[in-house]
PDB file of N, CA and C in Angstrom:
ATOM      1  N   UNK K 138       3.470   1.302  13.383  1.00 60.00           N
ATOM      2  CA  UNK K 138       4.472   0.807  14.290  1.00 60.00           C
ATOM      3  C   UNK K 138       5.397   1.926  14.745  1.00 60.00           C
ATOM      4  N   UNK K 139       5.916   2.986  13.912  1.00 82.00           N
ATOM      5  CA  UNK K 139       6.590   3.987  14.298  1.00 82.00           C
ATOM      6  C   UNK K 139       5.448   4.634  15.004  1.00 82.00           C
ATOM      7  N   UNK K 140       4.658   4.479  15.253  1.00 83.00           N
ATOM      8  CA  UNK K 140       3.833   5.574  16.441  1.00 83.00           C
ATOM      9  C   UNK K 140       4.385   5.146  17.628  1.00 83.00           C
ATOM     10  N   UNK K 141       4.196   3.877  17.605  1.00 86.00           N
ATOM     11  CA  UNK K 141       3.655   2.877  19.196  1.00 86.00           C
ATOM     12  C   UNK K 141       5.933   3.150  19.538  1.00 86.00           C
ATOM     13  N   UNK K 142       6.185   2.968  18.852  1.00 86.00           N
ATOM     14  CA  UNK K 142       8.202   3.401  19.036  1.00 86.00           C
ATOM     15  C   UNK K 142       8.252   4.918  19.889  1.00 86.00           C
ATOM     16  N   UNK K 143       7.597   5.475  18.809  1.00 88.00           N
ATOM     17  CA  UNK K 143       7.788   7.218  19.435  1.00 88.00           C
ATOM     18  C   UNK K 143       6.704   7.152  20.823  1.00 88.00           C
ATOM     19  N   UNK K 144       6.011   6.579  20.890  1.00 88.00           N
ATOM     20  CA  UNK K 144       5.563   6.647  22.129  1.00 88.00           C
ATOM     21  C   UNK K 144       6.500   6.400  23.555  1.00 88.00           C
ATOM     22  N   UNK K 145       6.417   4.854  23.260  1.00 90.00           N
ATOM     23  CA  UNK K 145       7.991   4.399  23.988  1.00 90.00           C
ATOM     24  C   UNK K 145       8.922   5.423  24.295  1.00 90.00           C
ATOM     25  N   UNK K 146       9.732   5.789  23.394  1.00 91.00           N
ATOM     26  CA  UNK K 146      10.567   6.882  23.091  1.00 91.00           C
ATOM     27  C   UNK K 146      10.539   7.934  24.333  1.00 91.00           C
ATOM     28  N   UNK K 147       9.269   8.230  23.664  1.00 90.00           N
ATOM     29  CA  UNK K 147       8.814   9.763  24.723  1.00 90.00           C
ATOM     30  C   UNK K 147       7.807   9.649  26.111  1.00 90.00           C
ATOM     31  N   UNK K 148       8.030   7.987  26.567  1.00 91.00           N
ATOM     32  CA  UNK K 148       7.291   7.621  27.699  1.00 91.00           C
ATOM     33  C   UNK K 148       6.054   7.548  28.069  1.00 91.00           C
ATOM     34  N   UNK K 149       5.546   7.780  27.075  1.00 91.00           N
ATOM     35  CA  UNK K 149       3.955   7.974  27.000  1.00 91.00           C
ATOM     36  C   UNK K 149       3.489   6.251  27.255  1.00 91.00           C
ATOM     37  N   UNK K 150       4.275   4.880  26.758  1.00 92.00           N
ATOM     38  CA  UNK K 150       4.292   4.129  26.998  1.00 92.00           C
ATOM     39  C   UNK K 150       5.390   3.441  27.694  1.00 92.00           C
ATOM     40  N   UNK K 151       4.913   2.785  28.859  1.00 93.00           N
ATOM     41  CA  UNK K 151       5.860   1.828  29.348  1.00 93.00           C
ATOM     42  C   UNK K 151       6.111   0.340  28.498  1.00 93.00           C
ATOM     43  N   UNK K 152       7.743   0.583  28.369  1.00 92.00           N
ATOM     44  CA  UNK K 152       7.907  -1.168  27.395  1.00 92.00           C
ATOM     45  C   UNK K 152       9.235  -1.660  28.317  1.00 92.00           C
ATOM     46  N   UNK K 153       9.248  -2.509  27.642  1.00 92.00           N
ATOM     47  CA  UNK K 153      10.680  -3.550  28.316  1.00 92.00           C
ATOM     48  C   UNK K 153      10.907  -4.137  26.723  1.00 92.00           C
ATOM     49  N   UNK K 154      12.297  -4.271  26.867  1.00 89.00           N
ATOM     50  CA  UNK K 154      13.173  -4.992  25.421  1.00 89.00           C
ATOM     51  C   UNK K 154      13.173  -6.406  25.810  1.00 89.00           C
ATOM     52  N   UNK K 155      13.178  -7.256  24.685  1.00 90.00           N
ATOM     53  CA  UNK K 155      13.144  -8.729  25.540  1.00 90.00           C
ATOM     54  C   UNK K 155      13.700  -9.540  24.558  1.00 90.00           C
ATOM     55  N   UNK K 156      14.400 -10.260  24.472  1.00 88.00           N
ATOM     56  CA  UNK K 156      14.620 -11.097  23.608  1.00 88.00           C
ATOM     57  C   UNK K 156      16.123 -10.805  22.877  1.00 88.00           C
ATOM     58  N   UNK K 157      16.976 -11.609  21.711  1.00 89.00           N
ATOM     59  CA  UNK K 157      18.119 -11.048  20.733  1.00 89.00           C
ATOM     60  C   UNK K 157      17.630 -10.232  20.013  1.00 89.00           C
ATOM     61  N   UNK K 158      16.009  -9.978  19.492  1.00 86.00           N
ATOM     62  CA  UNK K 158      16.102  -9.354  18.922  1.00 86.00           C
ATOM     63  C   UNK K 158      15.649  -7.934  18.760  1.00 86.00           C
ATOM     64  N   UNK K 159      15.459  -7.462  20.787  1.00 84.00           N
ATOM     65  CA  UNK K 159      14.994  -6.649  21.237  1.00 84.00           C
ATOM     66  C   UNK K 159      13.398  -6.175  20.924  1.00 84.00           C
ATOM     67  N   UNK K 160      13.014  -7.093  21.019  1.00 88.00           N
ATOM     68  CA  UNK K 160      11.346  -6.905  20.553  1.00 88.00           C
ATOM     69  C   UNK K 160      10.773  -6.055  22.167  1.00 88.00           C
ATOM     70  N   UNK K 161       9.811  -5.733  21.223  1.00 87.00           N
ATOM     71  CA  UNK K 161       9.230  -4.460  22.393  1.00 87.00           C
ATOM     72  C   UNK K 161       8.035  -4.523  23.534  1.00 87.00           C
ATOM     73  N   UNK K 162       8.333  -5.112  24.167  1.00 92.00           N
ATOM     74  CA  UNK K 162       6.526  -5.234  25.088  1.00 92.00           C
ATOM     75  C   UNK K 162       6.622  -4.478  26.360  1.00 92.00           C
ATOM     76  N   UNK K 163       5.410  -3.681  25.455  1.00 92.00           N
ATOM     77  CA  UNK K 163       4.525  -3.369  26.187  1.00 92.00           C
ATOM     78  C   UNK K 163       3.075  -3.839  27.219  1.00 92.00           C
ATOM     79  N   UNK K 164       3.175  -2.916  28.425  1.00 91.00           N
ATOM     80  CA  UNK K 164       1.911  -3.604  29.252  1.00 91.00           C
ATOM     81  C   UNK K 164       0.643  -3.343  28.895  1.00 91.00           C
ATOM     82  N   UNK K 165      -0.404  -3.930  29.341  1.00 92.00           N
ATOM     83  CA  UNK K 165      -1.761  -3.685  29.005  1.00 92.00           C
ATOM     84  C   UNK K 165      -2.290  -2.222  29.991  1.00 92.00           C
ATOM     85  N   UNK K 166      -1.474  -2.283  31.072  1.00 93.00           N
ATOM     86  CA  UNK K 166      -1.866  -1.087  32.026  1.00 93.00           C
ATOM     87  C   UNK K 166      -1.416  -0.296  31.273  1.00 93.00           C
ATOM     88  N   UNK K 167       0.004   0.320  31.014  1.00 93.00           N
ATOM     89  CA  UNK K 167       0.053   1.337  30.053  1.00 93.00           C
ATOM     90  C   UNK K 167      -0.424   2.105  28.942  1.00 93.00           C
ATOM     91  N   UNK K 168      -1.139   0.455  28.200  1.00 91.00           N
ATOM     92  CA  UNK K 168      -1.812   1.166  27.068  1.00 91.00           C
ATOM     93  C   UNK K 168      -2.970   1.842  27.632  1.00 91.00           C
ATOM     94  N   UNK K 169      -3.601   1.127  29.020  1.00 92.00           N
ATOM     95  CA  UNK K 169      -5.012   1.571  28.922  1.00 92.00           C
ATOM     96  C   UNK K 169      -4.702   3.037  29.774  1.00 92.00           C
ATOM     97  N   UNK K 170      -3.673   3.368  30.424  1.00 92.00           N
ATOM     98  CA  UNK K 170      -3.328   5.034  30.591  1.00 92.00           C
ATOM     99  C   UNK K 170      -3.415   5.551  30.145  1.00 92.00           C
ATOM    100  N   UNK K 171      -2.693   5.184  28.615  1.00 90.00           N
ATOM    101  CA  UNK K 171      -2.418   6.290  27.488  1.00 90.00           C
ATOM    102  C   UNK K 171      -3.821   6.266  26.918  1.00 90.00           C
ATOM    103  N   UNK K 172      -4.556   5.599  26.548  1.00 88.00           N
ATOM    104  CA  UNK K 172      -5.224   5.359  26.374  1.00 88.00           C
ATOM    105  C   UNK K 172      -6.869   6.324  26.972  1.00 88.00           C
ATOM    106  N   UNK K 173      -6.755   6.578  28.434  1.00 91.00           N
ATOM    107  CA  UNK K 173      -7.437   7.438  29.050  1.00 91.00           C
ATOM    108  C   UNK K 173      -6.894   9.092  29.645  1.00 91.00           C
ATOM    109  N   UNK K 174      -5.314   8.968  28.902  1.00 90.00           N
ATOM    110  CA  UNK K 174      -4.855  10.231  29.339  1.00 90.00           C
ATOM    111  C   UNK K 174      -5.265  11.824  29.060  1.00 90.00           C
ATOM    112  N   UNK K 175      -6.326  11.349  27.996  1.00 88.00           N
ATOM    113  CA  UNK K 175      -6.646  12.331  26.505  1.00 88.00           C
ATOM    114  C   UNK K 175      -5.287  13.102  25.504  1.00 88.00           C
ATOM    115  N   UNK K 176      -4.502  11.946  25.783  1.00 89.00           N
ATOM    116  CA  UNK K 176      -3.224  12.500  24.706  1.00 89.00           C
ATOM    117  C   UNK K 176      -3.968  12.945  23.288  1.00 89.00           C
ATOM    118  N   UNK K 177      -3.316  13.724  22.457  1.00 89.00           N
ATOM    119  CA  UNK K 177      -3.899  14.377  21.538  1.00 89.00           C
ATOM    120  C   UNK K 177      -4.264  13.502  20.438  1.00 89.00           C
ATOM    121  N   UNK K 178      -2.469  12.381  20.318  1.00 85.00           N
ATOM    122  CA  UNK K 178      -2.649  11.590  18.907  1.00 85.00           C
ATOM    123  C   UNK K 178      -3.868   9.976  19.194  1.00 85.00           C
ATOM    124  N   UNK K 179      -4.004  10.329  20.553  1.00 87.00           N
ATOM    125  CA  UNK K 179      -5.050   9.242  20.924  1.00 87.00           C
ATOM    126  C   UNK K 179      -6.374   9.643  20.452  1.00 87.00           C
ATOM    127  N   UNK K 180      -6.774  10.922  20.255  1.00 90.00           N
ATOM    128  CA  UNK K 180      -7.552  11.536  20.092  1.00 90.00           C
ATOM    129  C   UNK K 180      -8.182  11.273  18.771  1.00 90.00           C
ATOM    130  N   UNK K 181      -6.876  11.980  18.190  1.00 88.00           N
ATOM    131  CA  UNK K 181      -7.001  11.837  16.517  1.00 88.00           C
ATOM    132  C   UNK K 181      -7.122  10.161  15.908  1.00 88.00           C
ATOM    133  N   UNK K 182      -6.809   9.277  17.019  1.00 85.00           N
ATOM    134  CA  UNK K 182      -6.485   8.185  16.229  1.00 85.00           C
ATOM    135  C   UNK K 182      -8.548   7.471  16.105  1.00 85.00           C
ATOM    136  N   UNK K 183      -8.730   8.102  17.839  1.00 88.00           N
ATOM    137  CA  UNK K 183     -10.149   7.783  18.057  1.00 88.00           C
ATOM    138  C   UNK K 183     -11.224   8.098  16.909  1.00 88.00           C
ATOM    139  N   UNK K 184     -10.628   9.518  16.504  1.00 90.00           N
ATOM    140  CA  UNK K 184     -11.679  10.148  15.270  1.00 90.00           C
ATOM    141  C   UNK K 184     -11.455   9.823  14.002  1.00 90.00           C
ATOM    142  N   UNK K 185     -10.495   9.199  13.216  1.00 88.00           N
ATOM    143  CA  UNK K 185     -10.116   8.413  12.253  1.00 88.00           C
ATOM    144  C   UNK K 185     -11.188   6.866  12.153  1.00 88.00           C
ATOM    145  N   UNK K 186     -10.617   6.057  13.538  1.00 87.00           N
ATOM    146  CA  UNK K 186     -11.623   5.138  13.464  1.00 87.00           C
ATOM    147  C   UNK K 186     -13.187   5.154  13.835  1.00 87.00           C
ATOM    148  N   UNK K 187     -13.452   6.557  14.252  1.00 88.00           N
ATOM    149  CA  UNK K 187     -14.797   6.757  13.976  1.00 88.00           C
ATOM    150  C   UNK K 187     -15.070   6.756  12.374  1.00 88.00           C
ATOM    151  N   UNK K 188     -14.588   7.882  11.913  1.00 86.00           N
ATOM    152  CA  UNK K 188     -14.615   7.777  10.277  1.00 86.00           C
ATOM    153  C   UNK K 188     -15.165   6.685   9.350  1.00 86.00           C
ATOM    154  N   UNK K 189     -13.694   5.732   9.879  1.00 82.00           N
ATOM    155  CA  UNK K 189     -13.843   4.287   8.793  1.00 82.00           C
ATOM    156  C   UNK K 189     -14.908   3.840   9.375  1.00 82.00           C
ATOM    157  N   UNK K 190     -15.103   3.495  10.917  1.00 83.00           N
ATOM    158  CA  UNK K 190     -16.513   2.377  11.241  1.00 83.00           C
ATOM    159  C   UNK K 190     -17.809   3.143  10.830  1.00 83.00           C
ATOM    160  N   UNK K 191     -17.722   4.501  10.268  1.00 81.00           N
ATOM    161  CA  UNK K 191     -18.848   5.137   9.587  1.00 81.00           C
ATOM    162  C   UNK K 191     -18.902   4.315   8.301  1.00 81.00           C
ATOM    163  N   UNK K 192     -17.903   4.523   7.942  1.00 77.00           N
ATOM    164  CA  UNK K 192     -18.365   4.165   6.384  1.00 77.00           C
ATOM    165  C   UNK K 192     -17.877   2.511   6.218  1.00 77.00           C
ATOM    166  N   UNK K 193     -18.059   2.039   7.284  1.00 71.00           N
ATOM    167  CA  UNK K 193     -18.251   0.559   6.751  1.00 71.00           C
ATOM    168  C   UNK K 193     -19.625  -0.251   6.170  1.00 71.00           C
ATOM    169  N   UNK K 194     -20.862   0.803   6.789  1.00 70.00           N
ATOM    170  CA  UNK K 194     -22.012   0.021   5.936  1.00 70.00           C
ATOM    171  C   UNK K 194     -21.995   0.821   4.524  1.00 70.00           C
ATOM    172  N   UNK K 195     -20.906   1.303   4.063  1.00 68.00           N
ATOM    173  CA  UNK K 195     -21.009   1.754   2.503  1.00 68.00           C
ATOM    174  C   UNK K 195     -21.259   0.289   1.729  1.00 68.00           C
ATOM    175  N   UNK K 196     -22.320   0.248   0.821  1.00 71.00           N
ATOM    176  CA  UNK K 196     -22.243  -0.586   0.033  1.00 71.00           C
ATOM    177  C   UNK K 196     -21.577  -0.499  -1.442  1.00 71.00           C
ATOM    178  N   UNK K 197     -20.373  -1.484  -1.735  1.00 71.00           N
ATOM    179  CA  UNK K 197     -20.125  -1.390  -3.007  1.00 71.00           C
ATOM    180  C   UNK K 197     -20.208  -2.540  -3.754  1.00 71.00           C
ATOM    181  N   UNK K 198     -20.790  -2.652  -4.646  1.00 78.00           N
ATOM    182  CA  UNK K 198     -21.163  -4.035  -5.023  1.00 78.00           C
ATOM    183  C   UNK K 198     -20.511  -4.201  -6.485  1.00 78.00           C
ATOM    184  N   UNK K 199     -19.491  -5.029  -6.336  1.00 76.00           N
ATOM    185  CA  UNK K 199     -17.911  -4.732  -7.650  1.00 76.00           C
ATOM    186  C   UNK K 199     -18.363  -5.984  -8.101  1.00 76.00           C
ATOM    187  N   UNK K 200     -18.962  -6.672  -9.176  1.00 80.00           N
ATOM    188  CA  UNK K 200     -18.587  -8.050  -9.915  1.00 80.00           C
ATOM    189  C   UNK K 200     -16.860  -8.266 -10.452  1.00 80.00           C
ATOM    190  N   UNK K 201     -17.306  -9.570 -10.624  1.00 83.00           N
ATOM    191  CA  UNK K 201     -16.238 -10.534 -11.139  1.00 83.00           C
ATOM    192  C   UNK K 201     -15.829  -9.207 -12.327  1.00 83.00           C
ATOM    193  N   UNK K 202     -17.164  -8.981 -13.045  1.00 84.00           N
ATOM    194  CA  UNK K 202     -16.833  -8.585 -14.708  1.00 84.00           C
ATOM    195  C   UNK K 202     -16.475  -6.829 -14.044  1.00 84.00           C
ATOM    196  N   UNK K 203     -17.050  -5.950 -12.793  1.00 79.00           N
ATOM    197  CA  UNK K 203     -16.202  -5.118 -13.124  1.00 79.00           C
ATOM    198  C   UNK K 203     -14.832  -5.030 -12.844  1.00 79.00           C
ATOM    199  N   UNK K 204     -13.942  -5.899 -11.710  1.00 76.00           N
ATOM    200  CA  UNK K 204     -13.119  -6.195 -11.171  1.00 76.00           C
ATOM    201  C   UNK K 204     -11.891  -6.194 -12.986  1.00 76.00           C
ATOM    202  N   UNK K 205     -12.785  -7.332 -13.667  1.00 78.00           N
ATOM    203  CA  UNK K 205     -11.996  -7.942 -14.803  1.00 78.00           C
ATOM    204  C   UNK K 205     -11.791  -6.585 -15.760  1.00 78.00           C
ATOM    205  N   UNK K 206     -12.880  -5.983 -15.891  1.00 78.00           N
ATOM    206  CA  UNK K 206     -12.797  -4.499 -16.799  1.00 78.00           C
ATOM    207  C   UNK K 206     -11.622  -3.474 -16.461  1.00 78.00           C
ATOM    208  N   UNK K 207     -11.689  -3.347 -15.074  1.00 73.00           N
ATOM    209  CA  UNK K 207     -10.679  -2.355 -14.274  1.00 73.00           C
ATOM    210  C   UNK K 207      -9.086  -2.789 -14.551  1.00 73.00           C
ATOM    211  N   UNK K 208      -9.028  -4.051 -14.326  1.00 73.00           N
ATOM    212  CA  UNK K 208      -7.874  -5.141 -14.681  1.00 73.00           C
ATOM    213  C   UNK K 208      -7.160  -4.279 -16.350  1.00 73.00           C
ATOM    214  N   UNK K 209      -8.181  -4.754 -17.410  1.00 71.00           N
ATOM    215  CA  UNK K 209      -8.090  -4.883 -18.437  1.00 71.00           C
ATOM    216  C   UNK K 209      -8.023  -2.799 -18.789  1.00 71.00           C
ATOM    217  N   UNK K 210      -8.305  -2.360 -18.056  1.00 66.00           N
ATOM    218  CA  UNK K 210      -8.028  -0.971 -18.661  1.00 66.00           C
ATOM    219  C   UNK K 210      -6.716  -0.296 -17.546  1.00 66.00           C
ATOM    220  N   UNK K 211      -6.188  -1.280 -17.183  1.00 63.00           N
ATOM    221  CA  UNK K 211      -4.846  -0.969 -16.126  1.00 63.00           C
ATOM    222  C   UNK K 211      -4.831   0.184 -15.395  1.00 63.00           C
ATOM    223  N   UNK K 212      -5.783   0.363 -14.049  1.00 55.00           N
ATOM    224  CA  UNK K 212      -6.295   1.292 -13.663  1.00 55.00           C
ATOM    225  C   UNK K 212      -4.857   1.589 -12.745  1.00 55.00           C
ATOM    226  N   UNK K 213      -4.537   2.503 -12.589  1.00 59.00           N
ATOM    227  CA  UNK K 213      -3.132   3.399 -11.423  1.00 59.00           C
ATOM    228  C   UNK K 213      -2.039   3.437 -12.765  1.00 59.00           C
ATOM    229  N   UNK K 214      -2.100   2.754 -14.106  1.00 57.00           N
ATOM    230  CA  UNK K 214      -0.880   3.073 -14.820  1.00 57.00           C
ATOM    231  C   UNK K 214      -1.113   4.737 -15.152  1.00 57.00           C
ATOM    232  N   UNK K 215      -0.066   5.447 -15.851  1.00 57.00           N
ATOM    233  CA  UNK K 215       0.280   6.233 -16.116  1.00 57.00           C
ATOM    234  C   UNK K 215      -0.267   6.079 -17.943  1.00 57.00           C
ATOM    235  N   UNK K 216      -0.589   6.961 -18.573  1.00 56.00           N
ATOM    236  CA  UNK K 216      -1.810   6.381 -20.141  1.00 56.00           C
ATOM    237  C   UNK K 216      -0.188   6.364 -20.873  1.00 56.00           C
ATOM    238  N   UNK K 217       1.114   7.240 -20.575  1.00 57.00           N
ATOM    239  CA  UNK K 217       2.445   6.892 -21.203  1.00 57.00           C
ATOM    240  C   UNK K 217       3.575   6.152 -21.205  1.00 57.00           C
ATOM    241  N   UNK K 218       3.435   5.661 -20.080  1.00 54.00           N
ATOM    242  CA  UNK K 218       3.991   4.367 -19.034  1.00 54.00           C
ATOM    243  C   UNK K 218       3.772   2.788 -19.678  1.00 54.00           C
ATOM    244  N   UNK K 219       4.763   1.972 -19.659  1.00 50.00           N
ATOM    245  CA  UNK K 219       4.018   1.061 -20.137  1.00 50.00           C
ATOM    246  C   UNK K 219       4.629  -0.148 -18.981  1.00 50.00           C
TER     247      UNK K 219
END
């Protein structure tokens, strides 16, 4: 969400404020400008979601019982942390 702000910001997108609680809309023409402008972070954002839709046919096949194992050995704690 702070992208699509700094965009605004720096005009790269056209928005209008609307509402009390100044909510932000943007047009569909704008996005699809920015969108074809070859801005840089459009770029990067394009090659990111290349990335992930690569590795979405990763198969990982997690059971109930390893899910429950991972649980039971409190995986992200700290081993001194309690």
């Amino acid at each position: 969400m702070n992208t699509v702000k700094r965009w605004v910001a720096e005009r790269k997108l056209d928005a209008q404020k609307v509402g009390a609680n100044n909510w932000i809309r943007i047009s569909v023409d704008s996005i699809k400008r920015l969108l074809q402008s070859g801005d840089e972070n459009v770029k990067g954002f394009r090659r990111l979601k290349k990335q992930i839709d690569d590795m979405s046919d990763l198969d990982f096949n997690v059971t109930k019982e390893d899910l429950q194992e991972m649980s039971d050995r409190r995986m992200g704690k700290l081993p001194w942390g309690n």
